[in-house]
Tab-separated table of C-alpha atoms in Angstrom:
chain	number	residue	atom	x	y	z
C	943	GLY	CA	0.000	0.000	0.000
C	944	ALA	CA	0.897	3.657	-0.166
C	945	VAL	CA	3.298	5.074	2.384
C	946	VAL	CA	2.793	8.029	4.678
C	947	SER	CA	5.835	9.093	6.635
C	948	GLN	CA	5.454	11.071	9.840
C	949	HIS	CA	8.365	12.746	11.585
C	950	PRO	CA	9.479	12.831	14.310
C	951	SER	CA	8.224	9.592	15.867
C	952	ARG	CA	8.676	10.996	19.339
C	953	VAL	CA	9.577	14.385	20.746
C	954	ILE	CA	10.025	15.859	24.185
C	955	CYS	CA	9.778	19.612	24.525
C	956	LYS	CA	9.682	22.180	27.284
C	957	SER	CA	6.467	23.869	28.247
C	958	GLY	CA	5.965	27.084	26.281
C	959	THR	CA	7.915	26.017	23.215
C	960	SER	CA	6.518	25.060	19.805
C	961	VAL	CA	6.821	21.729	18.055
C	962	LYS	CA	6.390	20.958	14.368
C	963	ILE	CA	5.301	17.550	13.105
C	964	GLU	CA	5.678	16.654	9.432
C	965	CYS	CA	3.521	14.298	7.419
C	966	ARG	CA	4.621	13.246	3.945
C	967	SER	CA	2.954	11.060	1.351
C	968	LEU	CA	5.848	9.277	-0.309
C	969	ASP	CA	4.330	7.726	-3.402
C	970	PHE	CA	1.034	9.460	-4.081
C	971	GLN	CA	-0.483	12.921	-4.152
C	972	ALA	CA	-2.405	13.633	-0.999
C	973	THR	CA	-5.253	15.964	-1.857
C	974	THR	CA	-6.665	15.596	1.649
C	975	MET	CA	-4.843	15.143	4.927
C	976	PHE	CA	-6.256	14.555	8.374
C	977	TRP	CA	-4.690	15.223	11.763
C	978	TYR	CA	-5.703	13.255	14.836
C	979	ARG	CA	-4.855	13.206	18.505
C	980	GLN	CA	-5.086	10.056	20.585
C	981	PHE	CA	-4.938	9.778	24.355
C	982	PRO	CA	-4.102	6.480	26.067
C	983	LYS	CA	-6.761	3.781	25.682
C	984	GLN	CA	-8.955	6.101	23.625
C	985	SER	CA	-9.875	6.284	19.975
C	986	LEU	CA	-8.441	8.756	17.495
C	987	MET	CA	-9.963	12.212	17.747
C	988	LEU	CA	-10.097	14.155	14.502
C	989	MET	CA	-8.529	17.576	14.957
C	990	ALA	CA	-8.669	18.994	11.460
C	991	THR	CA	-9.014	18.213	7.790
C	992	SER	CA	-6.864	19.985	5.252
C	993	ASN	CA	-7.078	20.085	1.494
C	994	GLU	CA	-4.022	21.060	-0.507
C	995	GLY	CA	-3.844	24.811	-1.037
C	996	SER	CA	-6.761	25.561	1.294
C	997	LYS	CA	-7.062	26.493	4.938
C	998	ALA	CA	-7.634	23.588	7.265
C	999	THR	CA	-11.103	22.904	8.636
C	1000	TYR	CA	-10.874	22.430	12.394
C	1001	GLU	CA	-13.196	20.298	14.486
C	1002	GLN	CA	-15.195	21.934	17.218
C	1003	GLY	CA	-13.129	22.583	20.304
C	1004	VAL	CA	-9.770	22.495	18.530
C	1005	GLU	CA	-7.965	25.838	18.685
C	1006	LYS	CA	-6.712	26.777	15.239
C	1007	ASP	CA	-4.230	29.305	16.654
C	1008	LYS	CA	-2.692	26.660	18.864
C	1009	PHE	CA	-2.579	23.834	16.341
C	1010	LEU	CA	-1.326	25.370	13.122
C	1011	ILE	CA	-1.790	23.211	10.056
C	1012	ASN	CA	-0.129	23.879	6.733
C	1013	HIS	CA	-0.828	21.791	3.633
C	1014	ALA	CA	1.139	23.717	1.051
C	1015	SER	CA	1.912	20.850	-1.319
C	1016	LEU	CA	0.391	17.574	-2.431
C	1017	THR	CA	2.960	15.586	-0.490
C	1018	LEU	CA	3.478	17.519	2.735
C	1019	SER	CA	1.378	18.725	5.626
C	1020	THR	CA	2.675	20.056	8.919
C	1021	LEU	CA	1.120	20.419	12.347
C	1022	THR	CA	2.698	22.937	14.697
C	1023	VAL	CA	1.740	22.804	18.344
C	1024	THR	CA	2.386	26.327	19.574
C	1025	SER	CA	3.190	27.238	23.160
C	1026	ALA	CA	2.897	23.616	24.179
C	1027	HIS	CA	1.734	22.695	27.667
C	1028	PRO	CA	1.778	19.348	29.485
C	1029	GLU	CA	-1.895	18.776	28.629
C	1030	ASP	CA	-0.909	18.787	24.939
C	1031	SER	CA	1.112	15.619	25.534
C	1032	SER	CA	-0.485	12.998	23.329
C	1033	PHE	CA	-0.052	10.716	20.324
C	1034	TYR	CA	-0.549	12.730	17.123
C	1035	ILE	CA	-1.355	10.884	13.909
C	1036	CYS	CA	-1.710	12.117	10.352
C	1037	SER	CA	-3.371	10.433	7.424
C	1038	ALA	CA	-3.574	11.166	3.737
C	1039	LYS	CA	-5.988	10.423	0.922
C	1040	SER	CA	-5.844	10.979	-2.775
C	1041	GLY	CA	-8.960	11.786	-4.763
C	1042	SER	CA	-12.268	11.751	-2.956
C	1043	LEU	CA	-14.952	9.127	-2.846
C	1044	ASN	CA	-13.579	5.679	-3.087
C	1045	THR	CA	-9.988	5.891	-1.975
C	1046	GLU	CA	-8.666	4.618	1.304
C	1047	ALA	CA	-6.679	6.682	3.774
C	1048	PHE	CA	-3.110	5.881	4.699
C	1049	PHE	CA	-1.747	6.720	8.107
C	1050	GLY	CA	1.567	7.863	9.447
C	1051	GLN	CA	3.321	6.046	12.245
C	1052	GLY	CA	2.301	8.669	14.770
C	1053	THR	CA	4.268	11.156	16.885
C	1054	ARG	CA	4.469	10.784	20.634
C	1055	LEU	CA	4.659	14.311	22.064
C	1056	THR	CA	5.667	14.796	25.676
C	1057	VAL	CA	5.651	18.304	27.082
C	1058	VAL	CA	7.615	18.715	30.302
P	718	ASP	CA	-21.939	12.758	10.210
P	719	ALA	CA	-23.084	9.193	9.745
P	720	LYS	CA	-22.111	7.137	12.797
P	721	THR	CA	-21.132	3.538	13.370
P	722	THR	CA	-21.525	1.274	16.375
P	723	GLN	CA	-19.321	-1.692	17.158
P	724	PRO	CA	-18.945	-4.045	20.122
P	725	ASN	CA	-16.295	-2.829	22.554
P	726	SER	CA	-14.358	-6.071	22.510
P	727	MET	CA	-14.294	-9.538	21.008
P	728	GLU	CA	-12.221	-12.621	21.532
P	729	SER	CA	-11.158	-15.303	19.108
P	730	ASN	CA	-9.019	-18.404	19.091
P	731	GLU	CA	-5.998	-18.566	16.852
P	732	GLU	CA	-6.604	-20.027	13.380
P	733	GLU	CA	-10.369	-19.646	13.690
P	734	PRO	CA	-12.493	-17.213	11.643
P	735	VAL	CA	-13.520	-13.918	13.212
P	736	HIS	CA	-16.597	-11.908	12.306
P	737	LEU	CA	-16.451	-8.279	13.447
P	738	PRO	CA	-19.820	-6.513	13.139
P	739	CYS	CA	-20.554	-2.844	12.498
P	740	ASN	CA	-23.907	-1.102	12.473
P	741	HIS	CA	-24.403	2.049	10.431
P	742	SER	CA	-28.147	2.539	10.208
P	743	THR	CA	-27.882	6.197	9.119
P	744	ILE	CA	-25.550	5.512	6.204
P	745	SER	CA	-26.210	7.618	3.118
P	746	GLY	CA	-26.293	6.294	-0.422
P	747	THR	CA	-22.800	7.445	-1.316
P	748	ASP	CA	-20.973	6.613	1.933
P	749	TYR	CA	-18.222	4.061	1.593
P	750	ILE	CA	-17.631	1.633	4.464
P	751	HIS	CA	-13.984	1.529	5.530
P	752	TRP	CA	-12.223	-0.733	8.011
P	753	TYR	CA	-8.912	0.017	9.674
P	754	ARG	CA	-7.017	-1.586	12.513
P	755	GLN	CA	-4.541	-0.207	14.991
P	756	LEU	CA	-1.837	-1.953	16.935
P	757	PRO	CA	-0.533	-0.331	20.140
P	758	SER	CA	1.599	2.772	19.605
P	759	GLN	CA	1.160	2.658	15.838
P	760	GLY	CA	-0.902	4.534	13.314
P	761	PRO	CA	-3.972	2.749	11.945
P	762	GLU	CA	-3.575	0.361	9.038
P	763	TYR	CA	-6.017	0.108	6.135
P	764	VAL	CA	-7.837	-3.222	5.960
P	765	ILE	CA	-10.614	-3.024	3.387
P	766	HIS	CA	-13.431	-0.839	2.093
P	767	GLY	CA	-16.541	-1.163	-0.045
P	768	LEU	CA	-19.776	0.458	-1.158
P	769	THR	CA	-22.451	-2.154	-1.855
P	770	SER	CA	-20.930	-5.431	-2.988
P	771	ASN	CA	-18.937	-7.772	-0.799
P	772	VAL	CA	-15.184	-7.262	-1.106
P	773	ASN	CA	-12.223	-9.566	-0.664
P	774	ASN	CA	-8.525	-8.829	-0.381
P	775	ARG	CA	-5.474	-10.563	1.000
P	776	MET	CA	-6.181	-9.373	4.528
P	777	ALA	CA	-9.905	-9.876	4.955
P	778	SER	CA	-13.388	-9.966	3.477
P	779	LEU	CA	-16.100	-7.363	3.877
P	780	ALA	CA	-19.710	-8.482	3.848
P	781	ILE	CA	-22.199	-5.631	3.389
P	782	ALA	CA	-25.872	-6.102	4.170
P	783	GLU	CA	-28.296	-5.593	1.324
P	784	ASP	CA	-29.796	-2.508	3.001
P	785	ARG	CA	-26.235	-1.292	3.813
P	786	LYS	CA	-27.188	-0.617	7.404
P	787	SER	CA	-24.618	-3.059	8.689
P	788	SER	CA	-21.431	-4.756	7.606
P	789	THR	CA	-19.123	-7.478	8.851
P	790	LEU	CA	-15.370	-7.692	8.610
P	791	ILE	CA	-14.260	-11.283	8.268
P	792	LEU	CA	-10.788	-12.495	9.151
P	793	HIS	CA	-10.698	-16.008	7.760
P	794	ARG	CA	-8.006	-17.405	10.068
P	795	ALA	CA	-7.078	-15.242	13.011
P	796	THR	CA	-3.439	-15.068	13.991
P	797	LEU	CA	-1.857	-13.519	17.062
P	798	ARG	CA	-0.759	-10.605	14.869
P	799	ASP	CA	-4.412	-9.798	14.172
P	800	ALA	CA	-4.921	-8.698	17.778
P	801	ALA	CA	-5.702	-4.994	17.435
P	802	VAL	CA	-8.451	-2.394	17.671
P	803	TYR	CA	-10.633	-2.555	14.564
P	804	TYR	CA	-12.429	0.565	13.403
P	805	CYS	CA	-15.397	0.742	11.045
P	806	ILE	CA	-15.692	4.186	9.429
P	807	LEU	CA	-18.041	5.790	6.941
P	808	ASN	CA	-16.441	8.151	4.482
P	809	ASP	CA	-18.749	10.902	3.328
P	810	ASN	CA	-19.479	12.065	-0.198
P	811	TYR	CA	-16.508	14.405	-0.471
P	812	GLY	CA	-13.887	12.252	1.225
P	813	GLN	CA	-13.872	14.511	4.275
P	814	ASN	CA	-14.799	13.892	7.906
P	815	PHE	CA	-12.812	10.734	8.454
P	816	VAL	CA	-14.099	10.218	11.976
P	817	PHE	CA	-13.213	7.250	14.194
P	818	GLY	CA	-15.577	5.664	16.699
P	819	PRO	CA	-14.395	3.633	19.713
P	820	GLY	CA	-13.740	0.494	17.634
P	821	THR	CA	-13.624	-3.165	18.670
P	822	ARG	CA	-10.649	-4.498	20.576
P	823	LEU	CA	-9.962	-7.988	19.229
P	824	SER	CA	-8.038	-10.422	21.389
P	825	VAL	CA	-6.678	-13.586	19.806
P	826	LEU	CA	-5.999	-16.495	22.105
P	827	PRO	CA	-3.281	-19.037	21.277
């Protein structure tokens, strides 16, 4: 299947700093990318959906100024957690789709963020 | 958003078939039914998807009810590596809103 590469796989940062997570589709053009957050023993929570060249659509309750999403090309989307706090510690996962209706989504390996 | 309901957990013996159910009574005519699975500390992995007809691939089979209000993911011979959380998801008309429910945690006993 198609490959989505997410980097870094884990990161530890100090409270108040910003962290950028990259999500790349390696062998297909990702017209749509999704960003999720997952807390221990819970399901994935959709944070935002981004289409290439457009502003991301954020889910209710997700602060767009805190979680900055950029999807400037068909192979790269980034999520920046700004002014991170310990409660932002979580497992962040991206996924990418090409086309629309009948294509499957491919997921990155996830990024374990720990804010200390 | 169309929603799905799945049992919280299921158990199977190794090398036996597993039938994982999913109810989606509010599915719309153009929603595709997707299945993914997630192992601990990993991103989800695509399993299978379909619209109306049953689908088969190397990983599993997907049986879709005639009224499309339910579907069943079939693992023909469970292995220990199939132990994971399985998610049934409906993908809307524009490929947006890829929303996960709680999923079914499958345990496979040796």
